[in-house]
GROMACS .gro file of C-alpha atoms in nm:
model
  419
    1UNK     CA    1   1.773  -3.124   2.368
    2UNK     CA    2   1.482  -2.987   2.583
    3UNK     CA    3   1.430  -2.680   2.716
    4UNK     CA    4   1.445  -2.774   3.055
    5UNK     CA    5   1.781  -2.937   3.025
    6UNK     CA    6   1.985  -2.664   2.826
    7UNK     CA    7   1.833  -2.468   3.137
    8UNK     CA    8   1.979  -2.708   3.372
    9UNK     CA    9   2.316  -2.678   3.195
   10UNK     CA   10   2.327  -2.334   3.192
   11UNK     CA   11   2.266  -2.284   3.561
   12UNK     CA   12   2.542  -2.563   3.646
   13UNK     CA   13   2.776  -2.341   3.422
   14UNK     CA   14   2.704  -2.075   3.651
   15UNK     CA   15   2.829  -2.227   3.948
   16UNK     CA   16   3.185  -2.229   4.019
   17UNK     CA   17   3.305  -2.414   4.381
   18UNK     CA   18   3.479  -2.702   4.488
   19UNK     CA   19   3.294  -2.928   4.294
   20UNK     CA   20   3.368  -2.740   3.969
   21UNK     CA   21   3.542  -3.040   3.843
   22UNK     CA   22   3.326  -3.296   3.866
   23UNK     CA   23   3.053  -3.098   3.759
   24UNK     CA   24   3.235  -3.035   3.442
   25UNK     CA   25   3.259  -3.347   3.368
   26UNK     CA   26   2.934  -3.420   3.374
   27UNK     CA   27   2.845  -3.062   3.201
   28UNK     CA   28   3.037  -3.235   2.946
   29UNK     CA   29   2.829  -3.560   2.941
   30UNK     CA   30   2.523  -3.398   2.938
   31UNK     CA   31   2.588  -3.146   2.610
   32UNK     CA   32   2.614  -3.479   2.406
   33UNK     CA   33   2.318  -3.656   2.589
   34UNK     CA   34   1.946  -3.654   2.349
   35UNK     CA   35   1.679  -3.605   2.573
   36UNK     CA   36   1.503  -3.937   2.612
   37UNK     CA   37   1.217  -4.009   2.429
   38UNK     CA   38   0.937  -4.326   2.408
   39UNK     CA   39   1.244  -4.478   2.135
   40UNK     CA   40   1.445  -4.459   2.456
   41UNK     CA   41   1.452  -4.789   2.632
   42UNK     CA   42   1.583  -4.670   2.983
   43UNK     CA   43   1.264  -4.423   2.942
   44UNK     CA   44   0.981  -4.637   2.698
   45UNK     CA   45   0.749  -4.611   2.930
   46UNK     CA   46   0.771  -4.286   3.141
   47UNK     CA   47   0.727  -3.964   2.987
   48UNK     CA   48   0.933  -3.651   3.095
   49UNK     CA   49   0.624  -3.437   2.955
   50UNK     CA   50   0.606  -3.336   3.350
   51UNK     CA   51   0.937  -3.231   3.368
   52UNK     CA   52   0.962  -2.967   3.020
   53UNK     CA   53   0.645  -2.794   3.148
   54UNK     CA   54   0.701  -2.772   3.480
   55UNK     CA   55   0.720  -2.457   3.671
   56UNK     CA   56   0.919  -2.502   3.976
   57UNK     CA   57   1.166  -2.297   4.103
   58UNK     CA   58   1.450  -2.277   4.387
   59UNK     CA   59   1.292  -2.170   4.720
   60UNK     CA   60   1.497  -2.034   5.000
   61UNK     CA   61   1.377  -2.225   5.286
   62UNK     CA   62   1.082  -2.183   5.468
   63UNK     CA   63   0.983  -2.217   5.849
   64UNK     CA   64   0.703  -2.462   5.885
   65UNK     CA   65   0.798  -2.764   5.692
   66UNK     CA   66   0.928  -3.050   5.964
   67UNK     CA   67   0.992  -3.411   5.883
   68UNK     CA   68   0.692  -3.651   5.938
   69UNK     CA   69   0.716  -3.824   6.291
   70UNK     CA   70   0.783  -4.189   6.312
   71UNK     CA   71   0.651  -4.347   6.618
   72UNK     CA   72   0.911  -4.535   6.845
   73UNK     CA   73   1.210  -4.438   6.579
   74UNK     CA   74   1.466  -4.253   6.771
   75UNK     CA   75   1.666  -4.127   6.443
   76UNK     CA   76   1.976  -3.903   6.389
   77UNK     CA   77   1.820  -3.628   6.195
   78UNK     CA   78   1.966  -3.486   5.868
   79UNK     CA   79   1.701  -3.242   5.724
   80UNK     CA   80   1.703  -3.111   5.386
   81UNK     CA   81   1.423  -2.787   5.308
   82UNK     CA   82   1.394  -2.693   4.952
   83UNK     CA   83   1.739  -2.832   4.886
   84UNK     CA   84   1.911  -2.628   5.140
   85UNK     CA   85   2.118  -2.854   5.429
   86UNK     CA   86   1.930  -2.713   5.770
   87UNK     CA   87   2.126  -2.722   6.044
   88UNK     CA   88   1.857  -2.628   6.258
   89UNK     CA   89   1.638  -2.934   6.207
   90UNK     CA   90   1.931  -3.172   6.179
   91UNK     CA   91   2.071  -3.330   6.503
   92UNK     CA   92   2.383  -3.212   6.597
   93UNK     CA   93   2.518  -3.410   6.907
   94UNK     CA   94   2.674  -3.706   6.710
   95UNK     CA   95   2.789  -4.071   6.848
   96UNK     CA   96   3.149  -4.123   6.847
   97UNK     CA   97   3.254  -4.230   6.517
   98UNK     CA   98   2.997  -4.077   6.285
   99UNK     CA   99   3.083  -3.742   6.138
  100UNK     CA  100   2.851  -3.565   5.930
  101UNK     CA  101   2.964  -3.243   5.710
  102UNK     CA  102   2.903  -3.040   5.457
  103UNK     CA  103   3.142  -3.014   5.209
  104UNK     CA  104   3.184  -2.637   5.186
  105UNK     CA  105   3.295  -2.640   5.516
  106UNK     CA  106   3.601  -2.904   5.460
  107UNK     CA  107   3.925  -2.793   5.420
  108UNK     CA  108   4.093  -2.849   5.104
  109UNK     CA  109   4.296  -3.083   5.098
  110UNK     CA  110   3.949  -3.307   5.257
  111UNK     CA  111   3.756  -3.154   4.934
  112UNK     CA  112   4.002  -3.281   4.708
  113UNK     CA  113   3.969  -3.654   4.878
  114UNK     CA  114   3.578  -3.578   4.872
  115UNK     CA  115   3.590  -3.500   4.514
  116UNK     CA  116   3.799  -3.870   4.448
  117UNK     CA  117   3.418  -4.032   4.602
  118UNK     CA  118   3.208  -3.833   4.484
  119UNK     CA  119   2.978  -3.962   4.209
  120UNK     CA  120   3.202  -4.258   4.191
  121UNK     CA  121   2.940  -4.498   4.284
  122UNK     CA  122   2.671  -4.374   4.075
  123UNK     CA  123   2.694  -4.508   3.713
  124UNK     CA  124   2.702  -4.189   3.432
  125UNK     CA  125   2.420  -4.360   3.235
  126UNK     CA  126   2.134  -4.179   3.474
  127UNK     CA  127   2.095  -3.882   3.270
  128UNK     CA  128   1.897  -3.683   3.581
  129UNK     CA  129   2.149  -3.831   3.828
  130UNK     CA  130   2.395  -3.625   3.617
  131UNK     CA  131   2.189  -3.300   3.642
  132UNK     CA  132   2.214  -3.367   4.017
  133UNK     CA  133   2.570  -3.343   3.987
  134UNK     CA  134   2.496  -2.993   3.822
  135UNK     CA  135   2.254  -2.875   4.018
  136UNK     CA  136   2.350  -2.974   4.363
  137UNK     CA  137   2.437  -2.672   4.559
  138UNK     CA  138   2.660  -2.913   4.774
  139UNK     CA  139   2.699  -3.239   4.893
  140UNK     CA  140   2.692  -3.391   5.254
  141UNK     CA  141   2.912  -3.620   5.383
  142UNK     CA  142   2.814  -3.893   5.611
  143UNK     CA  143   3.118  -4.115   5.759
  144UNK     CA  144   3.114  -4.424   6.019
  145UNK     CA  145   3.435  -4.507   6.113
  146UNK     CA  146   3.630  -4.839   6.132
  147UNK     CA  147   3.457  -5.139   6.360
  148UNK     CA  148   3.160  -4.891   6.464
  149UNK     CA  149   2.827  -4.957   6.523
  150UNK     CA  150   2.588  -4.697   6.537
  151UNK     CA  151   2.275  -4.756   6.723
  152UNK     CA  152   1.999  -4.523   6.626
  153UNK     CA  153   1.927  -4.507   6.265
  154UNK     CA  154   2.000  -4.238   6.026
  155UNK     CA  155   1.730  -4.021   5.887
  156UNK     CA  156   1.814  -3.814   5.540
  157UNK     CA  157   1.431  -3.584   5.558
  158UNK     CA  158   1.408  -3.385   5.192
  159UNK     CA  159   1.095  -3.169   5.226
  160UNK     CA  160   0.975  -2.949   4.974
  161UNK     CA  161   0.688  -2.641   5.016
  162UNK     CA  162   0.478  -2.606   4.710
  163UNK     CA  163   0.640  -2.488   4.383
  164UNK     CA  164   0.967  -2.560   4.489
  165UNK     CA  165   1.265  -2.713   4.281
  166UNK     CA  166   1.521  -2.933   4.486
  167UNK     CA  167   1.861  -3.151   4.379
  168UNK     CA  168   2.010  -3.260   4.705
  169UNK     CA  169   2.304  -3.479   4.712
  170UNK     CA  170   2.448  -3.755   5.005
  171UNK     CA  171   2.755  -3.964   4.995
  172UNK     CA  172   2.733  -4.235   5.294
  173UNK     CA  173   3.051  -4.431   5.359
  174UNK     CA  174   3.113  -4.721   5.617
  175UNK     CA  175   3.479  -4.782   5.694
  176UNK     CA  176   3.598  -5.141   5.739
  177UNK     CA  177   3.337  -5.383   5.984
  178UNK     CA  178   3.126  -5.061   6.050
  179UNK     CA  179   2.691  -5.051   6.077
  180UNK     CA  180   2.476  -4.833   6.002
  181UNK     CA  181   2.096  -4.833   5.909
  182UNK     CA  182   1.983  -4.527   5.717
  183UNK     CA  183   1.611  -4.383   5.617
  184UNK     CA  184   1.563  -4.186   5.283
  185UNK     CA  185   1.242  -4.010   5.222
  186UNK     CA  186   1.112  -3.722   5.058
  187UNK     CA  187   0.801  -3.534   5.172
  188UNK     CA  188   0.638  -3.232   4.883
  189UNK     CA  189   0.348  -3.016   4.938
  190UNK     CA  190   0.248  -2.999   4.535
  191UNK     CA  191   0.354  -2.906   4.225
  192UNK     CA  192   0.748  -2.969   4.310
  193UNK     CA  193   1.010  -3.092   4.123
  194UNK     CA  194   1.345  -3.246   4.322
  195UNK     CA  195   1.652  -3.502   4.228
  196UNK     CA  196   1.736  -3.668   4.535
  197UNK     CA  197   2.096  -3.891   4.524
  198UNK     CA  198   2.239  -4.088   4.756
  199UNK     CA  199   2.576  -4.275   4.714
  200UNK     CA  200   2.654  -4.563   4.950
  201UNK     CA  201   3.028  -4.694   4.994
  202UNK     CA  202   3.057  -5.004   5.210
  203UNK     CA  203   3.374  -5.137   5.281
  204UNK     CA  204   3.458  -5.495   5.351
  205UNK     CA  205   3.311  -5.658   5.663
  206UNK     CA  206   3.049  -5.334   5.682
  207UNK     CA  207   2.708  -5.349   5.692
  208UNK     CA  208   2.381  -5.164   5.541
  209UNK     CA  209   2.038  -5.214   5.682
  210UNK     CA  210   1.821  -4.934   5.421
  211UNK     CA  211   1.536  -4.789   5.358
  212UNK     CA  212   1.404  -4.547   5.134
  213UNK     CA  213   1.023  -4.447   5.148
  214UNK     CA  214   0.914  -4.265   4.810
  215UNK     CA  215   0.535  -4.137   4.951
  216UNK     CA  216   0.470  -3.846   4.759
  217UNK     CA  217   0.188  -3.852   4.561
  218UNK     CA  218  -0.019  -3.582   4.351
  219UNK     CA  219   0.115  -3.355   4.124
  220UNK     CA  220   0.505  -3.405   4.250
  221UNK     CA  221   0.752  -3.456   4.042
  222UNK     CA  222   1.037  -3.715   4.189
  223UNK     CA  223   1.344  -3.826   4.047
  224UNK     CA  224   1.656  -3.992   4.231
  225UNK     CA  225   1.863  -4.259   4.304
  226UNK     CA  226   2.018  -4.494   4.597
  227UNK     CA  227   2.371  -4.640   4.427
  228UNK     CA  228   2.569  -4.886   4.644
  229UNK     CA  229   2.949  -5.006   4.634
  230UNK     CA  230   2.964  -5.344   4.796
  231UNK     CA  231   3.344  -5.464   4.905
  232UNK     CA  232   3.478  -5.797   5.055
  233UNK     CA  233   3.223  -5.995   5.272
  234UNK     CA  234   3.018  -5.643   5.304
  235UNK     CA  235   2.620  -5.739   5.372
  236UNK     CA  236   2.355  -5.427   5.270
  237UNK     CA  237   1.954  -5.550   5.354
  238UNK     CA  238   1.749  -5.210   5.119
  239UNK     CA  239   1.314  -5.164   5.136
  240UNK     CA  240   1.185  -4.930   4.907
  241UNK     CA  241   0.819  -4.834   4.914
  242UNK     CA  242   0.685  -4.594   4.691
  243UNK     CA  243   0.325  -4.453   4.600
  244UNK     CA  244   0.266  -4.299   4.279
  245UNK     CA  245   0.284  -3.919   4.170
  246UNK     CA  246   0.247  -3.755   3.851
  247UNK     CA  247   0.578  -3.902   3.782
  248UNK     CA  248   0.826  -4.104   4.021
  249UNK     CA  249   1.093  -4.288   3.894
  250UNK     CA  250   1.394  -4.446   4.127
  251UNK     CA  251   1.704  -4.558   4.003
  252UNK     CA  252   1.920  -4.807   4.165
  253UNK     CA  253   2.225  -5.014   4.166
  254UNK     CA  254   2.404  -5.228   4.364
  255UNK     CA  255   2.765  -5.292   4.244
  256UNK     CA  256   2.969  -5.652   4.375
  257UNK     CA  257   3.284  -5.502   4.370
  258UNK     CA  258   3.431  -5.772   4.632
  259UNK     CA  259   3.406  -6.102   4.684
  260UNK     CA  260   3.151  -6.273   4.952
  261UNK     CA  261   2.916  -5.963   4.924
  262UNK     CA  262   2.572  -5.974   5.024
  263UNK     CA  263   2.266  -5.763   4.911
  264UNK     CA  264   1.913  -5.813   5.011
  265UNK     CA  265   1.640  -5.528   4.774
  266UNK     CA  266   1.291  -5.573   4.875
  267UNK     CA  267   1.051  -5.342   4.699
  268UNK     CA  268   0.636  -5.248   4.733
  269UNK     CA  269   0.509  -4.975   4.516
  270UNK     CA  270   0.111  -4.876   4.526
  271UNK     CA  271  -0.034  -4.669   4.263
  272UNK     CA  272  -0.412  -4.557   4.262
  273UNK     CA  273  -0.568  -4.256   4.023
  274UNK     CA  274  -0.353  -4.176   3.727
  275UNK     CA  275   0.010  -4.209   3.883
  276UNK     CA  276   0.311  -4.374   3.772
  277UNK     CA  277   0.605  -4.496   3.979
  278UNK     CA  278   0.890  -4.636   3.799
  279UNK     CA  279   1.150  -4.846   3.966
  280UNK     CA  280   1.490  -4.952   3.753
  281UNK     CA  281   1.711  -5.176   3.964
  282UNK     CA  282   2.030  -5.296   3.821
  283UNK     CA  283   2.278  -5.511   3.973
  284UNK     CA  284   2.651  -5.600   3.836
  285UNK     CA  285   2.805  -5.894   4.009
  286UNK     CA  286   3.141  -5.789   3.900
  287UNK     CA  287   3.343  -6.048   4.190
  288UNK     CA  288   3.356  -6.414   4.269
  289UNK     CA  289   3.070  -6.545   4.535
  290UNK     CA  290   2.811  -6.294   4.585
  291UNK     CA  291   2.448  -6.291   4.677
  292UNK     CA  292   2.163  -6.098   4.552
  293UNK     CA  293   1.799  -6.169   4.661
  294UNK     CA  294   1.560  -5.963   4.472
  295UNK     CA  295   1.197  -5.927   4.578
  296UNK     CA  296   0.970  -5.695   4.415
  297UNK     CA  297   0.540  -5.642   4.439
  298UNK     CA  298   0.350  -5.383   4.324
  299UNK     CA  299  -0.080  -5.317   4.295
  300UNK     CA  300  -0.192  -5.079   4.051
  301UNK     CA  301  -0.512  -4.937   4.007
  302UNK     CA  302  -0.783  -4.731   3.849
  303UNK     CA  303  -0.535  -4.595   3.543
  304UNK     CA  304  -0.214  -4.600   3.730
  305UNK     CA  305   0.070  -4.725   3.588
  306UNK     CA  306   0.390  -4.908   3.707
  307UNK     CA  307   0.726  -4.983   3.529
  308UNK     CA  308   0.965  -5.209   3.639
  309UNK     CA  309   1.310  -5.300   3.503
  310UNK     CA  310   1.525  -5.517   3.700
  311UNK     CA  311   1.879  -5.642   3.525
  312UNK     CA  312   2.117  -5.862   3.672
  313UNK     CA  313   2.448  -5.887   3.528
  314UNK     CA  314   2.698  -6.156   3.631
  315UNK     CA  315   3.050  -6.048   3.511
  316UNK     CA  316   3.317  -6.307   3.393
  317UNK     CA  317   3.508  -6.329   3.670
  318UNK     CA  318   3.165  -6.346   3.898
  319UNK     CA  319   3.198  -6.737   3.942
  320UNK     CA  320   2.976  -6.886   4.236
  321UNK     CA  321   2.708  -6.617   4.189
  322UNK     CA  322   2.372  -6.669   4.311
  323UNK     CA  323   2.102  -6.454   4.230
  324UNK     CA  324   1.752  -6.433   4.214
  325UNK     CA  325   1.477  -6.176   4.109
  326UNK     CA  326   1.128  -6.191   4.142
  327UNK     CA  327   0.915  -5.959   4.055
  328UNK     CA  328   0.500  -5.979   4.137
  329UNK     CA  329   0.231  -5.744   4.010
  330UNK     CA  330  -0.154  -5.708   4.088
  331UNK     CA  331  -0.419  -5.546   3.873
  332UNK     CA  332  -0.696  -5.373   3.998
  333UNK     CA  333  -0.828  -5.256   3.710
  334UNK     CA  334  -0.885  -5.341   3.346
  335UNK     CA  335  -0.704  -4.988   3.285
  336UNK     CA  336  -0.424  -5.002   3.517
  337UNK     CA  337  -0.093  -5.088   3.324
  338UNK     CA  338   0.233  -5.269   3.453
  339UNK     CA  339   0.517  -5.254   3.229
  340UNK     CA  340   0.785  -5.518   3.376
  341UNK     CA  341   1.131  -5.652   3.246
  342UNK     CA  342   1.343  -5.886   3.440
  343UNK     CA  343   1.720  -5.953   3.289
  344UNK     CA  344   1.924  -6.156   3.359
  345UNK     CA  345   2.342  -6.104   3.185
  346UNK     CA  346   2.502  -6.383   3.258
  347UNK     CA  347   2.920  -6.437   3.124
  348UNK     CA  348   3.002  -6.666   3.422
  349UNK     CA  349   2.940  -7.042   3.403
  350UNK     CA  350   2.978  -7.108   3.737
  351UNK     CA  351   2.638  -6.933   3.909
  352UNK     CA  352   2.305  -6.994   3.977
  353UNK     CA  353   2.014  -6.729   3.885
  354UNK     CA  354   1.658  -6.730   3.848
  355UNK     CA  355   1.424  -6.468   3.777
  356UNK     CA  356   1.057  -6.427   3.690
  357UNK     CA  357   0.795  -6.201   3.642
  358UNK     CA  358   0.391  -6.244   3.701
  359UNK     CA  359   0.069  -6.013   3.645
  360UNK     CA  360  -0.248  -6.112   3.799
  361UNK     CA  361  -0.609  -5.993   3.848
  362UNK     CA  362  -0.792  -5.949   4.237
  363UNK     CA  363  -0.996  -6.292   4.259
  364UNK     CA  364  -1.368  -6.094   4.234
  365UNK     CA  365  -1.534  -6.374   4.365
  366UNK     CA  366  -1.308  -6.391   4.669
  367UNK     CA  367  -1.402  -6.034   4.706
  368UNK     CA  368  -1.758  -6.105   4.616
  369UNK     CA  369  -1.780  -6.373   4.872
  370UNK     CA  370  -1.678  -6.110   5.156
  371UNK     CA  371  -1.900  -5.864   5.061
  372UNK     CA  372  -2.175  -6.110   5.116
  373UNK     CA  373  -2.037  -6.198   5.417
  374UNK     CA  374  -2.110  -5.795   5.533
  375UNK     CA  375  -1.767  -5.743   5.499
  376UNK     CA  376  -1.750  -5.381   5.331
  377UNK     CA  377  -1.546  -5.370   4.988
  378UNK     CA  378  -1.260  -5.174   5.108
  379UNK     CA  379  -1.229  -5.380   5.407
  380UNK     CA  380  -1.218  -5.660   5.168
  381UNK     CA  381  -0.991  -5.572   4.960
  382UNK     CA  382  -0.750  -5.498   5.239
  383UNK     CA  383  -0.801  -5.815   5.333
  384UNK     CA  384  -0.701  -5.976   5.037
  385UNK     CA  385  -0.431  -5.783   4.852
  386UNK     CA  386  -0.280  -5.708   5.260
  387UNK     CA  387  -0.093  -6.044   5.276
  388UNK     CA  388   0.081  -5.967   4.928
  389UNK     CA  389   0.263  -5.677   5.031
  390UNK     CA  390   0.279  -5.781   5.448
  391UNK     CA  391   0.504  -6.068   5.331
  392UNK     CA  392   0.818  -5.783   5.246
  393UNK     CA  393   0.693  -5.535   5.539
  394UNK     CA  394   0.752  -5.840   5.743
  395UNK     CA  395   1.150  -5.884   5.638
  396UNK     CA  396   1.157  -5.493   5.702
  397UNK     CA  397   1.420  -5.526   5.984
  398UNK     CA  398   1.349  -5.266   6.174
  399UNK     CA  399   1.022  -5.320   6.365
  400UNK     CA  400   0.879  -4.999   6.495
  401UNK     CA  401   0.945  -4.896   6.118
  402UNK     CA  402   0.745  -5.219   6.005
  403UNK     CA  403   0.458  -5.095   6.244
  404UNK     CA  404   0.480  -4.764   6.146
  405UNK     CA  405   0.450  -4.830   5.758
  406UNK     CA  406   0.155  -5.073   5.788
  407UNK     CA  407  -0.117  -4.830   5.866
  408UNK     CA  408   0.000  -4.613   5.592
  409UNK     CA  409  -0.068  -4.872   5.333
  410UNK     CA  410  -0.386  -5.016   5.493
  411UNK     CA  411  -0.526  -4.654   5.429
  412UNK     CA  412  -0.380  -4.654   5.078
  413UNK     CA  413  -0.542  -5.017   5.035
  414UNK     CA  414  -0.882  -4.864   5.084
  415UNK     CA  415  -0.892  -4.567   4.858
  416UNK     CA  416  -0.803  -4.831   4.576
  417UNK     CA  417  -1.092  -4.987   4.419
  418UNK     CA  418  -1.147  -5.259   4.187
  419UNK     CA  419  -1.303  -5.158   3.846
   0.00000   0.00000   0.00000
């Protein structure tokens, strides 16, 4: 066991509030877990070098740090500084039917029935979403009631000043035929290291519209997870777009546990310089006649590297599945790397899946051509790689989000250059 873990154990033994139980529990997973290694397949490919040397520390929170603007997004804000919940930030004139609290501030007898939820829909196999449960000071609780639509999205801001260490912790549940769309992002100044968990229950005849934006680059350190519980006839629609840091890695799952359930994952990563972003998806069909439409790109270059494992796993009873994964990747350079892995589990013989993988080169004569043409080269390449990852901005469906996001990657377009 590392260093860094039997530390992260040893503070987690320290603290002793309502979520003492659960946090045992997974104290109890974690003394028997081996710190994973390149022999580990969940972790082949992405070192946790980063994480045993790294430095960062809890913060109290600082003035200064504010969440990004989004233009034209009216959001409900729920801010997050260096781990700590701030109330300050956060908006706190709700709609009717949305509650949002802390769980230190429940009563009891609503802790215990918090505690029954919590980490339910996260699978025990994500070794730092179990340090999460450890570490997390507390957890928030975000509830839309029964038949209740809430108009403006919701906006879960983690920021992080330099140095800092952060483990912050959301469980989102939508009662029967409710709707919500939420926004996950975490902003770092440098050098910090957070776990950032979200657990999504959706009950039957809810829906999910999701997004979770994974910008951080440098020398950040990023680890987390966005889990989701599908029931009965329940529809979720998640984007994830992530840059590159010194190591980001997302885990996520989407669990069938009703029948007619619907779940729509499109995901962009970018990587430039010597980052790596690593995105494991897994999805368990565990119920008779779901969907899952699976669309992931990603463009590496310089000596970035990407990882992608995406497993779908059709269950027994999981008859009249369809599912499909695709997963497309574009080199930029002759020493970028893409490490990809589609699976597909299949025990039902009723279904229909597909899934496929592809890794291509930028067409250098295309760009060649444009050049000539007195089209400069990062224009160009904007140009050409633009419509690859445009296609999933385009599904996004939140507009002024879509328009918002666009820029953001045109600019990281041009600072990536073919070699």
């Amino acid at each position: 066991m590392s260093e860094w873990l039997e530390s992260a154990i040893a503070r987690g033994q320290e603290n002793q509030d309502w979520l003492a139980p659960k946090r045992a529990q997974a104290l109890d997973i974690l003394a028997n877990t081996q710190w994973p290694t390149r022999k580990t397949e969940a972790w082949r490919y992405t070192p946790l070098k980063a994480v045993e040397r790294s430095s960062a520390k809890a913060l109290d929170r600082v003035s200064g740090l504010t969440p990004v603007a989004i233009p034209n997004v009216s959001a409900i804000e729920l801010v997050f500084v260096n781990g700590q919940f701030d109330a300050l930030q956060s908006t706190k004139t709700l709609p009717t039917g949305l509650t949002v609290q802390l769980g230190q501030d429940l009563s009891s007898q609503q802790q215990a029935e918090a505690l029954r939820s919590f980490s339910n829909v996260k699978p025990e196999r994500h070794l730092f979403g179990l340090v999460n449960d450890v570490l997390a000071s507390d957890v928030l609780l975000v509830t839309v009631a029964e038949s209740i639509k809430i108009a403006e999205p919701l906006r879960i801001s983690s920021l992080l000043s330099a140095g800092a260490e952060s483990h912050t912790r959301v469980l989102v549940r939508l009662e029967k035929g409710a709707q919500l769309a939420v926004i996950e992002d975490v902003q770092s100044q440098g050098d910090s290291l957070s776990t950032a968990f979200v657990e999504y229950d959706v009950a039957a005849d809810a829906s999910l519209e999701h997004y979770r934006f994974a910008l951080q680059t440098g020398s950040n350190l990023t680890i987390g997870g966005s889990h989701f519980q599908l029931s009965d006839k329940s529809k979720m629609h998640s984007t994830i777009v992530g840059f590159g840091s010194e190591l980001s890695r997302l885990d996520t799952d989407i669990i069938h546990a009703g029948e007619f359930a619907d779940a729509k994952l499109n995901a962009m990563y970018l990587l430039d310089g010597k980052e790596l972003f690593d995105l494991h998806a897994t999805v368990e069909h565990a119920m008779p006649n779901g969907t899952t439409e699976e669309n992931v790109r990603g463009i590496v270059a310089d000596r970035a590297r990407a990882v992608f494992n995406g497993r779908i796993h059709i269950h027994r009873d999981a008859q009249k599945t369809l599912a499909e994964l695709n997963n497309r990747n574009l080199l930029m350079s002759n020493k970028a790397e893409i490490n990809t892995k589609p699976e597909l589990e299949i025990y039902a013989d009723d279904v229909r899946c597909a899934h496929g993988a592809t890794i291509a080169e930028i067409d250098k004569q295309a760009l060649y051509y444009l050049e000539t043409r007195g089209i400069s080269k990062s224009k160009a390449q904007v140009m050409l790689n633009f419509g690859f990852i445009n296609e999933l901005i385009d599904l996004m469906p939140n507009e002024a989000l879509a328009e918002w996001v666009r820029p953001i990657i045109r600019e990281r377009f041009a600072q990536m250059e073919v070699k």
